[in-house]
Amino acid sequence: MTDVIEVRFKGNRKEFFSWPSAEPLALHDSVIVEVERGQDLGRVSAVGPVAAKKCAGSCSGCSLAEAAAAPPPKPAYSVLRRATADDAAVAEQLHREEEDVRRRVMERVRSHTLPMKVSDAEWQWDKKKLTVYFTAEQRVDFRALVRDLASLFHTRIELRQIGARDEAKRLDGVGRCGRQYCCSSWLPELRPVSLSLAKDQHLSLNPSQISGGCGRLLCCLRYEHDFYVQTRKRFPKEGRVLRTAAGAERVLAVDVFRETVTLRTDAGDTRVVSLEKLKGEVSGADA
């Protein structure tokens, strides 16, 4: 039986491979995989049905209904074997060299006066390919640079332009919350984040307060949005006038975490009351 295996590489890059052997692979196993024009080393990050489901979900060529009825996906490339200690040592040595490689690439970029920022460099395990990741505000003609780098490193060169959020995901860091970037730790995919999400959550619209290390809107605005939408359904809307034990009061604000509501009477008096108590007062007034 051929299993689908998810393998992760440097910078949270992941790909799917088939594993034809009956001997199962375990999470975090180092493996040598088949790639275009060579071999690479990565770590197993998902196996079995979980990997198969993620592989099917990453395919944009079929609908969910078609994917459910279709046979299990079959990746184009295979896991060749488990990596040995010597294989891992080769990979570690290449990783140590990559920062120096990045600096040398930056020197060549400056010599070609190209408007691009080199973010990272990644050797393929067999050293048959060097991938250079960069960001740029506009389209860059880097054909001459590729020829220059190919003669410098004597290998196949791939220059890959990425966005600011993808750059943060590759390089990792600590967010304003004091924790590791979500995109580098657990967030499976980067979905669009709009300013309307911040408005729904009643957050400050100051970009410096709702932007992440990448300079774009915080990813948590997206995945926390459903929580705010569902929780606010339990609260009265701001501006609504309620009949309570104190008479007619207008809802000024709600606090979904403390579960409190701020009210103001027609006389201008304000008070903060718990949601549970407010519901009791409104029910009593209606009765």
PDB file of C-alpha atoms in Angstrom:
ATOM      1  CA  MET A   1       0.000   0.000   0.000  1.00  0.00           C
ATOM      2  CA  THR A   2       1.286   3.448  -0.933  1.00  0.00           C
ATOM      3  CA  ASP A   3       0.879   6.104   1.765  1.00  0.00           C
ATOM      4  CA  VAL A   4       0.812   9.884   1.336  1.00  0.00           C
ATOM      5  CA  ILE A   5       3.436  11.660   3.441  1.00  0.00           C
ATOM      6  CA  GLU A   6       3.707  15.388   4.179  1.00  0.00           C
ATOM      7  CA  VAL A   7       7.312  16.560   4.430  1.00  0.00           C
ATOM      8  CA  ARG A   8       8.463  19.967   5.642  1.00  0.00           C
ATOM      9  CA  PHE A   9      11.639  21.749   4.668  1.00  0.00           C
ATOM     10  CA  LYS A  10      13.343  24.978   5.677  1.00  0.00           C
ATOM     11  CA  GLY A  11      11.097  27.994   6.142  1.00  0.00           C
ATOM     12  CA  ASN A  12       7.928  25.939   6.727  1.00  0.00           C
ATOM     13  CA  ARG A  13       7.868  24.888   3.099  1.00  0.00           C
ATOM     14  CA  LYS A  14       5.914  21.657   2.726  1.00  0.00           C
ATOM     15  CA  GLU A  15       5.306  19.155  -0.046  1.00  0.00           C
ATOM     16  CA  PHE A  16       3.589  15.793  -0.381  1.00  0.00           C
ATOM     17  CA  PHE A  17       5.234  12.510  -1.357  1.00  0.00           C
ATOM     18  CA  SER A  18       4.272   8.861  -1.694  1.00  0.00           C
ATOM     19  CA  TRP A  19       5.842   6.174   0.520  1.00  0.00           C
ATOM     20  CA  PRO A  20       5.581   2.729  -1.132  1.00  0.00           C
ATOM     21  CA  SER A  21       7.205   0.751   1.686  1.00  0.00           C
ATOM     22  CA  ALA A  22       5.163  -1.327   4.164  1.00  0.00           C
ATOM     23  CA  GLU A  23       7.361  -0.068   7.011  1.00  0.00           C
ATOM     24  CA  PRO A  24       5.585   3.043   8.383  1.00  0.00           C
ATOM     25  CA  LEU A  25       7.229   6.424   8.790  1.00  0.00           C
ATOM     26  CA  ALA A  26       6.782   8.376  12.020  1.00  0.00           C
ATOM     27  CA  LEU A  27       6.381  12.103  12.632  1.00  0.00           C
ATOM     28  CA  HIS A  28       9.648  14.057  12.638  1.00  0.00           C
ATOM     29  CA  ASP A  29      11.563  11.293  10.834  1.00  0.00           C
ATOM     30  CA  SER A  30      14.243  12.698   8.536  1.00  0.00           C
ATOM     31  CA  VAL A  31      13.800  11.423   4.990  1.00  0.00           C
ATOM     32  CA  ILE A  32      15.431  11.730   1.590  1.00  0.00           C
ATOM     33  CA  VAL A  33      12.816  12.614  -1.015  1.00  0.00           C
ATOM     34  CA  GLU A  34      12.704  12.704  -4.783  1.00  0.00           C
ATOM     35  CA  VAL A  35      12.402  16.199  -6.267  1.00  0.00           C
ATOM     36  CA  GLU A  36      12.697  17.643  -9.739  1.00  0.00           C
ATOM     37  CA  ARG A  37      16.244  16.992 -10.963  1.00  0.00           C
ATOM     38  CA  GLY A  38      17.579  15.639  -7.688  1.00  0.00           C
ATOM     39  CA  GLN A  39      17.052  14.746  -4.045  1.00  0.00           C
ATOM     40  CA  ASP A  40      16.276  16.751  -0.921  1.00  0.00           C
ATOM     41  CA  LEU A  41      16.111  16.151   2.832  1.00  0.00           C
ATOM     42  CA  GLY A  42      13.133  17.036   4.999  1.00  0.00           C
ATOM     43  CA  ARG A  43      11.186  15.969   8.059  1.00  0.00           C
ATOM     44  CA  VAL A  44       7.903  14.078   8.116  1.00  0.00           C
ATOM     45  CA  SER A  45       5.137  16.381   9.397  1.00  0.00           C
ATOM     46  CA  ALA A  46       1.997  14.317   8.667  1.00  0.00           C
ATOM     47  CA  VAL A  47       1.254  10.703   7.791  1.00  0.00           C
ATOM     48  CA  GLY A  48      -1.705   8.467   7.006  1.00  0.00           C
ATOM     49  CA  PRO A  49      -5.237   9.879   6.611  1.00  0.00           C
ATOM     50  CA  VAL A  50      -4.167  13.296   7.950  1.00  0.00           C
ATOM     51  CA  ALA A  51      -1.544  13.695   5.230  1.00  0.00           C
ATOM     52  CA  ALA A  52      -3.920  12.386   2.553  1.00  0.00           C
ATOM     53  CA  LYS A  53      -6.628  14.859   3.602  1.00  0.00           C
ATOM     54  CA  LYS A  54      -4.172  17.766   3.615  1.00  0.00           C
ATOM     55  CA  CYS A  55      -2.843  16.718   0.215  1.00  0.00           C
ATOM     56  CA  ALA A  56      -6.361  16.572  -1.232  1.00  0.00           C
ATOM     57  CA  GLY A  57      -7.179  19.952   0.335  1.00  0.00           C
ATOM     58  CA  SER A  58      -4.119  21.546  -1.256  1.00  0.00           C
ATOM     59  CA  CYS A  59      -5.324  20.581  -4.726  1.00  0.00           C
ATOM     60  CA  SER A  60      -7.237  23.448  -6.352  1.00  0.00           C
ATOM     61  CA  GLY A  61      -8.093  21.485  -9.463  1.00  0.00           C
ATOM     62  CA  CYS A  62     -11.165  19.747  -8.079  1.00  0.00           C
ATOM     63  CA  SER A  63     -14.195  20.657  -5.998  1.00  0.00           C
ATOM     64  CA  LEU A  64     -14.756  19.302  -2.502  1.00  0.00           C
ATOM     65  CA  ALA A  65     -17.454  16.959  -3.804  1.00  0.00           C
ATOM     66  CA  GLU A  66     -15.183  15.634  -6.521  1.00  0.00           C
ATOM     67  CA  ALA A  67     -12.346  15.277  -4.020  1.00  0.00           C
ATOM     68  CA  ALA A  68     -14.582  13.232  -1.708  1.00  0.00           C
ATOM     69  CA  ALA A  69     -15.574  10.866  -4.521  1.00  0.00           C
ATOM     70  CA  ALA A  70     -12.120  10.662  -6.071  1.00  0.00           C
ATOM     71  CA  PRO A  71      -9.530   8.028  -5.106  1.00  0.00           C
ATOM     72  CA  PRO A  72      -6.791   9.035  -2.648  1.00  0.00           C
ATOM     73  CA  PRO A  73      -4.375  11.562  -4.211  1.00  0.00           C
ATOM     74  CA  LYS A  74      -1.069  10.305  -5.517  1.00  0.00           C
ATOM     75  CA  PRO A  75       1.850  12.765  -5.269  1.00  0.00           C
ATOM     76  CA  ALA A  76       4.175  13.124  -8.230  1.00  0.00           C
ATOM     77  CA  TYR A  77       7.323  12.291  -6.254  1.00  0.00           C
ATOM     78  CA  SER A  78       8.261   9.697  -3.640  1.00  0.00           C
ATOM     79  CA  VAL A  79      10.091   9.396  -0.346  1.00  0.00           C
ATOM     80  CA  LEU A  80      13.196   7.444  -1.336  1.00  0.00           C
ATOM     81  CA  ARG A  81      14.455   6.354   2.086  1.00  0.00           C
ATOM     82  CA  ARG A  82      15.026   7.336   5.673  1.00  0.00           C
ATOM     83  CA  ALA A  83      17.900   9.779   6.131  1.00  0.00           C
ATOM     84  CA  THR A  84      21.032   8.586   7.898  1.00  0.00           C
ATOM     85  CA  ALA A  85      23.132  10.490  10.419  1.00  0.00           C
ATOM     86  CA  ASP A  86      25.569  11.331   7.609  1.00  0.00           C
ATOM     87  CA  ASP A  87      22.728  12.705   5.488  1.00  0.00           C
ATOM     88  CA  ALA A  88      21.598  14.917   8.370  1.00  0.00           C
ATOM     89  CA  ALA A  89      25.170  16.141   8.878  1.00  0.00           C
ATOM     90  CA  VAL A  90      25.362  17.184   5.224  1.00  0.00           C
ATOM     91  CA  ALA A  91      22.090  19.099   5.585  1.00  0.00           C
ATOM     92  CA  GLU A  92      23.290  20.869   8.743  1.00  0.00           C
ATOM     93  CA  GLN A  93      26.488  21.939   7.005  1.00  0.00           C
ATOM     94  CA  LEU A  94      24.504  23.352   4.085  1.00  0.00           C
ATOM     95  CA  HIS A  95      22.237  25.295   6.473  1.00  0.00           C
ATOM     96  CA  ARG A  96      25.294  26.839   8.132  1.00  0.00           C
ATOM     97  CA  GLU A  97      26.560  27.990   4.741  1.00  0.00           C
ATOM     98  CA  GLU A  98      23.264  29.552   3.621  1.00  0.00           C
ATOM     99  CA  GLU A  99      23.702  32.848   5.453  1.00  0.00           C
ATOM    100  CA  ASP A 100      27.056  33.379   3.750  1.00  0.00           C
ATOM    101  CA  VAL A 101      25.428  32.443   0.443  1.00  0.00           C
ATOM    102  CA  ARG A 102      22.694  35.033   1.049  1.00  0.00           C
ATOM    103  CA  ARG A 103      25.283  37.763   1.661  1.00  0.00           C
ATOM    104  CA  ARG A 104      27.129  36.863  -1.550  1.00  0.00           C
ATOM    105  CA  VAL A 105      23.859  36.975  -3.480  1.00  0.00           C
ATOM    106  CA  MET A 106      23.113  40.404  -1.981  1.00  0.00           C
ATOM    107  CA  GLU A 107      26.487  41.661  -3.222  1.00  0.00           C
ATOM    108  CA  ARG A 108      25.659  40.506  -6.749  1.00  0.00           C
ATOM    109  CA  VAL A 109      22.201  42.102  -6.532  1.00  0.00           C
ATOM    110  CA  ARG A 110      23.810  45.431  -5.605  1.00  0.00           C
ATOM    111  CA  SER A 111      26.298  45.125  -8.447  1.00  0.00           C
ATOM    112  CA  HIS A 112      23.394  44.623 -10.872  1.00  0.00           C
ATOM    113  CA  THR A 113      21.504  47.538  -9.201  1.00  0.00           C
ATOM    114  CA  LEU A 114      18.299  45.512  -8.968  1.00  0.00           C
ATOM    115  CA  PRO A 115      15.411  46.814  -6.791  1.00  0.00           C
ATOM    116  CA  MET A 116      14.976  43.641  -4.744  1.00  0.00           C
ATOM    117  CA  LYS A 117      15.555  42.489  -1.170  1.00  0.00           C
ATOM    118  CA  VAL A 118      17.123  39.054  -0.699  1.00  0.00           C
ATOM    119  CA  SER A 119      15.277  37.337   2.147  1.00  0.00           C
ATOM    120  CA  ASP A 120      16.736  33.853   2.258  1.00  0.00           C
ATOM    121  CA  ALA A 121      18.779  31.241   0.434  1.00  0.00           C
ATOM    122  CA  GLU A 122      18.144  27.495   0.520  1.00  0.00           C
ATOM    123  CA  TRP A 123      20.382  24.724  -0.766  1.00  0.00           C
ATOM    124  CA  GLN A 124      18.845  21.525  -2.055  1.00  0.00           C
ATOM    125  CA  TRP A 125      20.346  18.593  -0.122  1.00  0.00           C
ATOM    126  CA  ASP A 126      22.244  17.229  -3.136  1.00  0.00           C
ATOM    127  CA  LYS A 127      23.429  20.788  -3.942  1.00  0.00           C
ATOM    128  CA  LYS A 128      22.020  20.553  -7.465  1.00  0.00           C
ATOM    129  CA  LYS A 129      19.843  23.606  -6.910  1.00  0.00           C
ATOM    130  CA  LEU A 130      20.050  26.859  -4.951  1.00  0.00           C
ATOM    131  CA  THR A 131      16.780  28.703  -4.327  1.00  0.00           C
ATOM    132  CA  VAL A 132      16.958  32.413  -3.525  1.00  0.00           C
ATOM    133  CA  TYR A 133      13.862  34.039  -2.021  1.00  0.00           C
ATOM    134  CA  PHE A 134      13.358  37.775  -2.461  1.00  0.00           C
ATOM    135  CA  THR A 135      10.785  40.523  -2.123  1.00  0.00           C
ATOM    136  CA  ALA A 136      10.298  43.427  -4.508  1.00  0.00           C
ATOM    137  CA  GLU A 137       7.787  46.208  -5.019  1.00  0.00           C
ATOM    138  CA  GLN A 138       7.695  45.659  -8.769  1.00  0.00           C
ATOM    139  CA  ARG A 139       8.575  43.134 -11.427  1.00  0.00           C
ATOM    140  CA  VAL A 140      12.338  42.511 -11.619  1.00  0.00           C
ATOM    141  CA  ASP A 141      14.293  41.377 -14.670  1.00  0.00           C
ATOM    142  CA  PHE A 142      16.860  39.113 -13.007  1.00  0.00           C
ATOM    143  CA  ARG A 143      17.996  37.067 -16.008  1.00  0.00           C
ATOM    144  CA  ALA A 144      21.514  38.492 -15.945  1.00  0.00           C
ATOM    145  CA  LEU A 145      21.662  37.923 -12.184  1.00  0.00           C
ATOM    146  CA  VAL A 146      20.715  34.252 -12.587  1.00  0.00           C
ATOM    147  CA  ARG A 147      23.532  33.716 -15.084  1.00  0.00           C
ATOM    148  CA  ASP A 148      25.950  35.477 -12.748  1.00  0.00           C
ATOM    149  CA  LEU A 149      24.909  33.341  -9.759  1.00  0.00           C
ATOM    150  CA  ALA A 150      25.040  30.131 -11.782  1.00  0.00           C
ATOM    151  CA  SER A 151      28.671  30.831 -12.686  1.00  0.00           C
ATOM    152  CA  LEU A 152      29.428  31.776  -9.071  1.00  0.00           C
ATOM    153  CA  PHE A 153      27.892  28.713  -7.356  1.00  0.00           C
ATOM    154  CA  HIS A 154      28.108  26.226 -10.262  1.00  0.00           C
ATOM    155  CA  THR A 155      24.575  24.932  -9.789  1.00  0.00           C
ATOM    156  CA  ARG A 156      21.034  25.498 -10.966  1.00  0.00           C
ATOM    157  CA  ILE A 157      19.639  28.808  -9.637  1.00  0.00           C
ATOM    158  CA  GLU A 158      16.000  29.515  -8.890  1.00  0.00           C
ATOM    159  CA  LEU A 159      14.927  33.028  -7.868  1.00  0.00           C
ATOM    160  CA  ARG A 160      11.517  33.029  -6.208  1.00  0.00           C
ATOM    161  CA  GLN A 161       9.642  36.240  -5.451  1.00  0.00           C
ATOM    162  CA  ILE A 162       7.535  36.102  -2.272  1.00  0.00           C
ATOM    163  CA  GLY A 163       5.261  38.546  -0.459  1.00  0.00           C
ATOM    164  CA  ALA A 164       5.852  40.223   2.889  1.00  0.00           C
ATOM    165  CA  ARG A 165       3.687  37.708   4.757  1.00  0.00           C
ATOM    166  CA  ASP A 166       5.430  34.738   3.113  1.00  0.00           C
ATOM    167  CA  GLU A 167       8.763  36.288   4.043  1.00  0.00           C
ATOM    168  CA  ALA A 168       7.727  36.502   7.702  1.00  0.00           C
ATOM    169  CA  LYS A 169       6.585  32.879   7.559  1.00  0.00           C
ATOM    170  CA  ARG A 170       9.985  31.760   6.264  1.00  0.00           C
ATOM    171  CA  LEU A 171      12.158  33.852   8.560  1.00  0.00           C
ATOM    172  CA  ASP A 172      10.026  33.480  11.720  1.00  0.00           C
ATOM    173  CA  GLY A 173      10.050  35.879  14.670  1.00  0.00           C
ATOM    174  CA  VAL A 174       8.151  37.076  17.737  1.00  0.00           C
ATOM    175  CA  GLY A 175       4.890  38.963  17.357  1.00  0.00           C
ATOM    176  CA  ARG A 176       3.571  41.913  19.346  1.00  0.00           C
ATOM    177  CA  CYS A 177       1.806  39.386  21.619  1.00  0.00           C
ATOM    178  CA  GLY A 178       5.192  38.015  22.717  1.00  0.00           C
ATOM    179  CA  ARG A 179       4.694  34.660  21.015  1.00  0.00           C
ATOM    180  CA  GLN A 180       6.150  33.083  17.890  1.00  0.00           C
ATOM    181  CA  TYR A 181       4.548  34.207  14.628  1.00  0.00           C
ATOM    182  CA  CYS A 182       1.352  32.233  13.988  1.00  0.00           C
ATOM    183  CA  CYS A 183       2.293  31.835  10.329  1.00  0.00           C
ATOM    184  CA  SER A 184       5.594  30.185  11.326  1.00  0.00           C
ATOM    185  CA  SER A 185       4.257  27.929  14.069  1.00  0.00           C
ATOM    186  CA  TRP A 186       0.759  26.553  13.549  1.00  0.00           C
ATOM    187  CA  LEU A 187      -1.221  28.541  10.973  1.00  0.00           C
ATOM    188  CA  PRO A 188      -1.589  26.158   7.984  1.00  0.00           C
ATOM    189  CA  GLU A 189      -2.284  28.769   5.309  1.00  0.00           C
ATOM    190  CA  LEU A 190      -2.213  32.539   4.902  1.00  0.00           C
ATOM    191  CA  ARG A 191      -5.702  33.826   4.140  1.00  0.00           C
ATOM    192  CA  PRO A 192      -6.546  37.424   3.132  1.00  0.00           C
ATOM    193  CA  VAL A 193      -7.049  39.848   6.031  1.00  0.00           C
ATOM    194  CA  SER A 194      -9.122  42.999   5.537  1.00  0.00           C
ATOM    195  CA  LEU A 195      -9.649  46.111   7.638  1.00  0.00           C
ATOM    196  CA  SER A 196     -13.330  45.216   8.037  1.00  0.00           C
ATOM    197  CA  LEU A 197     -12.294  42.393  10.371  1.00  0.00           C
ATOM    198  CA  ALA A 198     -10.704  44.908  12.740  1.00  0.00           C
ATOM    199  CA  LYS A 199     -13.868  47.028  12.592  1.00  0.00           C
ATOM    200  CA  ASP A 200     -16.036  44.021  13.488  1.00  0.00           C
ATOM    201  CA  GLN A 201     -13.833  43.402  16.526  1.00  0.00           C
ATOM    202  CA  HIS A 202     -13.986  47.079  17.584  1.00  0.00           C
ATOM    203  CA  LEU A 203     -10.215  47.432  17.423  1.00  0.00           C
ATOM    204  CA  SER A 204      -8.202  50.556  16.786  1.00  0.00           C
ATOM    205  CA  LEU A 205      -7.806  51.187  13.073  1.00  0.00           C
ATOM    206  CA  ASN A 206      -4.317  52.592  13.603  1.00  0.00           C
ATOM    207  CA  PRO A 207      -2.142  50.441  11.276  1.00  0.00           C
ATOM    208  CA  SER A 208       0.750  50.402  13.751  1.00  0.00           C
ATOM    209  CA  GLN A 209      -1.481  48.707  16.341  1.00  0.00           C
ATOM    210  CA  ILE A 210      -3.071  46.029  14.162  1.00  0.00           C
ATOM    211  CA  SER A 211      -0.112  45.118  11.922  1.00  0.00           C
ATOM    212  CA  GLY A 212       2.301  42.242  12.395  1.00  0.00           C
ATOM    213  CA  GLY A 213       6.041  42.027  11.944  1.00  0.00           C
ATOM    214  CA  CYS A 214       5.533  41.712   8.191  1.00  0.00           C
ATOM    215  CA  GLY A 215       3.863  45.128   8.073  1.00  0.00           C
ATOM    216  CA  ARG A 216       0.556  43.606   7.002  1.00  0.00           C
ATOM    217  CA  LEU A 217      -2.629  43.223   9.049  1.00  0.00           C
ATOM    218  CA  LEU A 218      -2.365  40.643  11.840  1.00  0.00           C
ATOM    219  CA  CYS A 219      -3.284  37.080  10.872  1.00  0.00           C
ATOM    220  CA  CYS A 220      -5.168  36.683  14.168  1.00  0.00           C
ATOM    221  CA  LEU A 221      -7.748  39.204  12.927  1.00  0.00           C
ATOM    222  CA  ARG A 222      -8.872  36.502  10.527  1.00  0.00           C
ATOM    223  CA  TYR A 223      -8.909  33.337  12.636  1.00  0.00           C
ATOM    224  CA  GLU A 224     -10.335  35.102  15.724  1.00  0.00           C
ATOM    225  CA  HIS A 225     -13.100  36.771  13.736  1.00  0.00           C
ATOM    226  CA  ASP A 226     -15.578  33.886  14.014  1.00  0.00           C
ATOM    227  CA  PHE A 227     -15.229  33.939  17.806  1.00  0.00           C
ATOM    228  CA  TYR A 228     -16.174  37.623  17.963  1.00  0.00           C
ATOM    229  CA  VAL A 229     -19.104  37.183  15.562  1.00  0.00           C
ATOM    230  CA  GLN A 230     -20.568  34.252  17.486  1.00  0.00           C
ATOM    231  CA  THR A 231     -19.947  35.769  20.931  1.00  0.00           C
ATOM    232  CA  ARG A 232     -21.504  39.136  20.062  1.00  0.00           C
ATOM    233  CA  LYS A 233     -24.782  37.398  19.221  1.00  0.00           C
ATOM    234  CA  ARG A 234     -25.248  36.928  22.972  1.00  0.00           C
ATOM    235  CA  PHE A 235     -24.929  40.662  23.623  1.00  0.00           C
ATOM    236  CA  PRO A 236     -27.319  43.522  22.787  1.00  0.00           C
ATOM    237  CA  LYS A 237     -26.133  45.754  19.956  1.00  0.00           C
ATOM    238  CA  GLU A 238     -24.464  49.077  20.732  1.00  0.00           C
ATOM    239  CA  GLY A 239     -26.978  51.920  20.488  1.00  0.00           C
ATOM    240  CA  ARG A 240     -29.972  49.783  21.351  1.00  0.00           C
ATOM    241  CA  VAL A 241     -32.322  51.097  24.065  1.00  0.00           C
ATOM    242  CA  LEU A 242     -33.277  48.531  26.709  1.00  0.00           C
ATOM    243  CA  ARG A 243     -35.954  48.615  29.379  1.00  0.00           C
ATOM    244  CA  THR A 244     -34.182  47.645  32.633  1.00  0.00           C
ATOM    245  CA  ALA A 245     -34.701  48.005  36.368  1.00  0.00           C
ATOM    246  CA  ALA A 246     -33.323  51.554  36.071  1.00  0.00           C
ATOM    247  CA  GLY A 247     -35.684  52.452  33.246  1.00  0.00           C
ATOM    248  CA  ALA A 248     -34.741  53.102  29.614  1.00  0.00           C
ATOM    249  CA  GLU A 249     -30.995  52.706  29.073  1.00  0.00           C
ATOM    250  CA  ARG A 250     -28.903  52.841  25.909  1.00  0.00           C
ATOM    251  CA  VAL A 251     -26.136  50.291  25.273  1.00  0.00           C
ATOM    252  CA  LEU A 252     -22.844  52.165  24.969  1.00  0.00           C
ATOM    253  CA  ALA A 253     -20.362  49.289  24.741  1.00  0.00           C
ATOM    254  CA  VAL A 254     -19.952  45.566  25.349  1.00  0.00           C
ATOM    255  CA  ASP A 255     -16.929  43.651  26.652  1.00  0.00           C
ATOM    256  CA  VAL A 256     -16.980  40.095  25.285  1.00  0.00           C
ATOM    257  CA  PHE A 257     -14.116  38.950  27.520  1.00  0.00           C
ATOM    258  CA  ARG A 258     -15.411  40.291  30.846  1.00  0.00           C
ATOM    259  CA  GLU A 259     -19.001  39.664  29.693  1.00  0.00           C
ATOM    260  CA  THR A 260     -20.123  43.127  30.744  1.00  0.00           C
ATOM    261  CA  VAL A 261     -22.299  45.803  29.155  1.00  0.00           C
ATOM    262  CA  THR A 262     -21.959  49.578  29.610  1.00  0.00           C
ATOM    263  CA  LEU A 263     -25.316  51.402  29.803  1.00  0.00           C
ATOM    264  CA  ARG A 264     -26.385  55.048  29.946  1.00  0.00           C
ATOM    265  CA  THR A 265     -29.680  56.504  31.056  1.00  0.00           C
ATOM    266  CA  ASP A 266     -31.431  59.508  29.481  1.00  0.00           C
ATOM    267  CA  ALA A 267     -30.138  61.567  32.424  1.00  0.00           C
ATOM    268  CA  GLY A 268     -26.564  60.764  31.428  1.00  0.00           C
ATOM    269  CA  ASP A 269     -25.757  58.324  34.234  1.00  0.00           C
ATOM    270  CA  THR A 270     -23.642  55.337  33.169  1.00  0.00           C
ATOM    271  CA  ARG A 271     -23.101  51.962  34.729  1.00  0.00           C
ATOM    272  CA  VAL A 272     -21.376  48.686  33.901  1.00  0.00           C
ATOM    273  CA  VAL A 273     -23.380  45.523  34.475  1.00  0.00           C
ATOM    274  CA  SER A 274     -22.688  41.851  33.816  1.00  0.00           C
ATOM    275  CA  LEU A 275     -24.443  40.279  30.847  1.00  0.00           C
ATOM    276  CA  GLU A 276     -26.179  37.719  33.061  1.00  0.00           C
ATOM    277  CA  LYS A 277     -27.538  40.404  35.381  1.00  0.00           C
ATOM    278  CA  LEU A 278     -28.660  42.546  32.454  1.00  0.00           C
ATOM    279  CA  LYS A 279     -30.626  39.653  30.943  1.00  0.00           C
ATOM    280  CA  GLY A 280     -32.333  39.173  34.300  1.00  0.00           C
ATOM    281  CA  GLU A 281     -33.246  42.869  34.519  1.00  0.00           C
ATOM    282  CA  VAL A 282     -34.597  42.959  30.972  1.00  0.00           C
ATOM    283  CA  SER A 283     -36.684  39.827  31.593  1.00  0.00           C
ATOM    284  CA  GLY A 284     -38.025  41.314  34.823  1.00  0.00           C
ATOM    285  CA  ALA A 285     -38.899  44.599  33.128  1.00  0.00           C
ATOM    286  CA  ASP A 286     -40.679  42.796  30.285  1.00  0.00           C
ATOM    287  CA  ALA A 287     -42.679  40.747  32.794  1.00  0.00           C
TER     288      ALA A 287
END
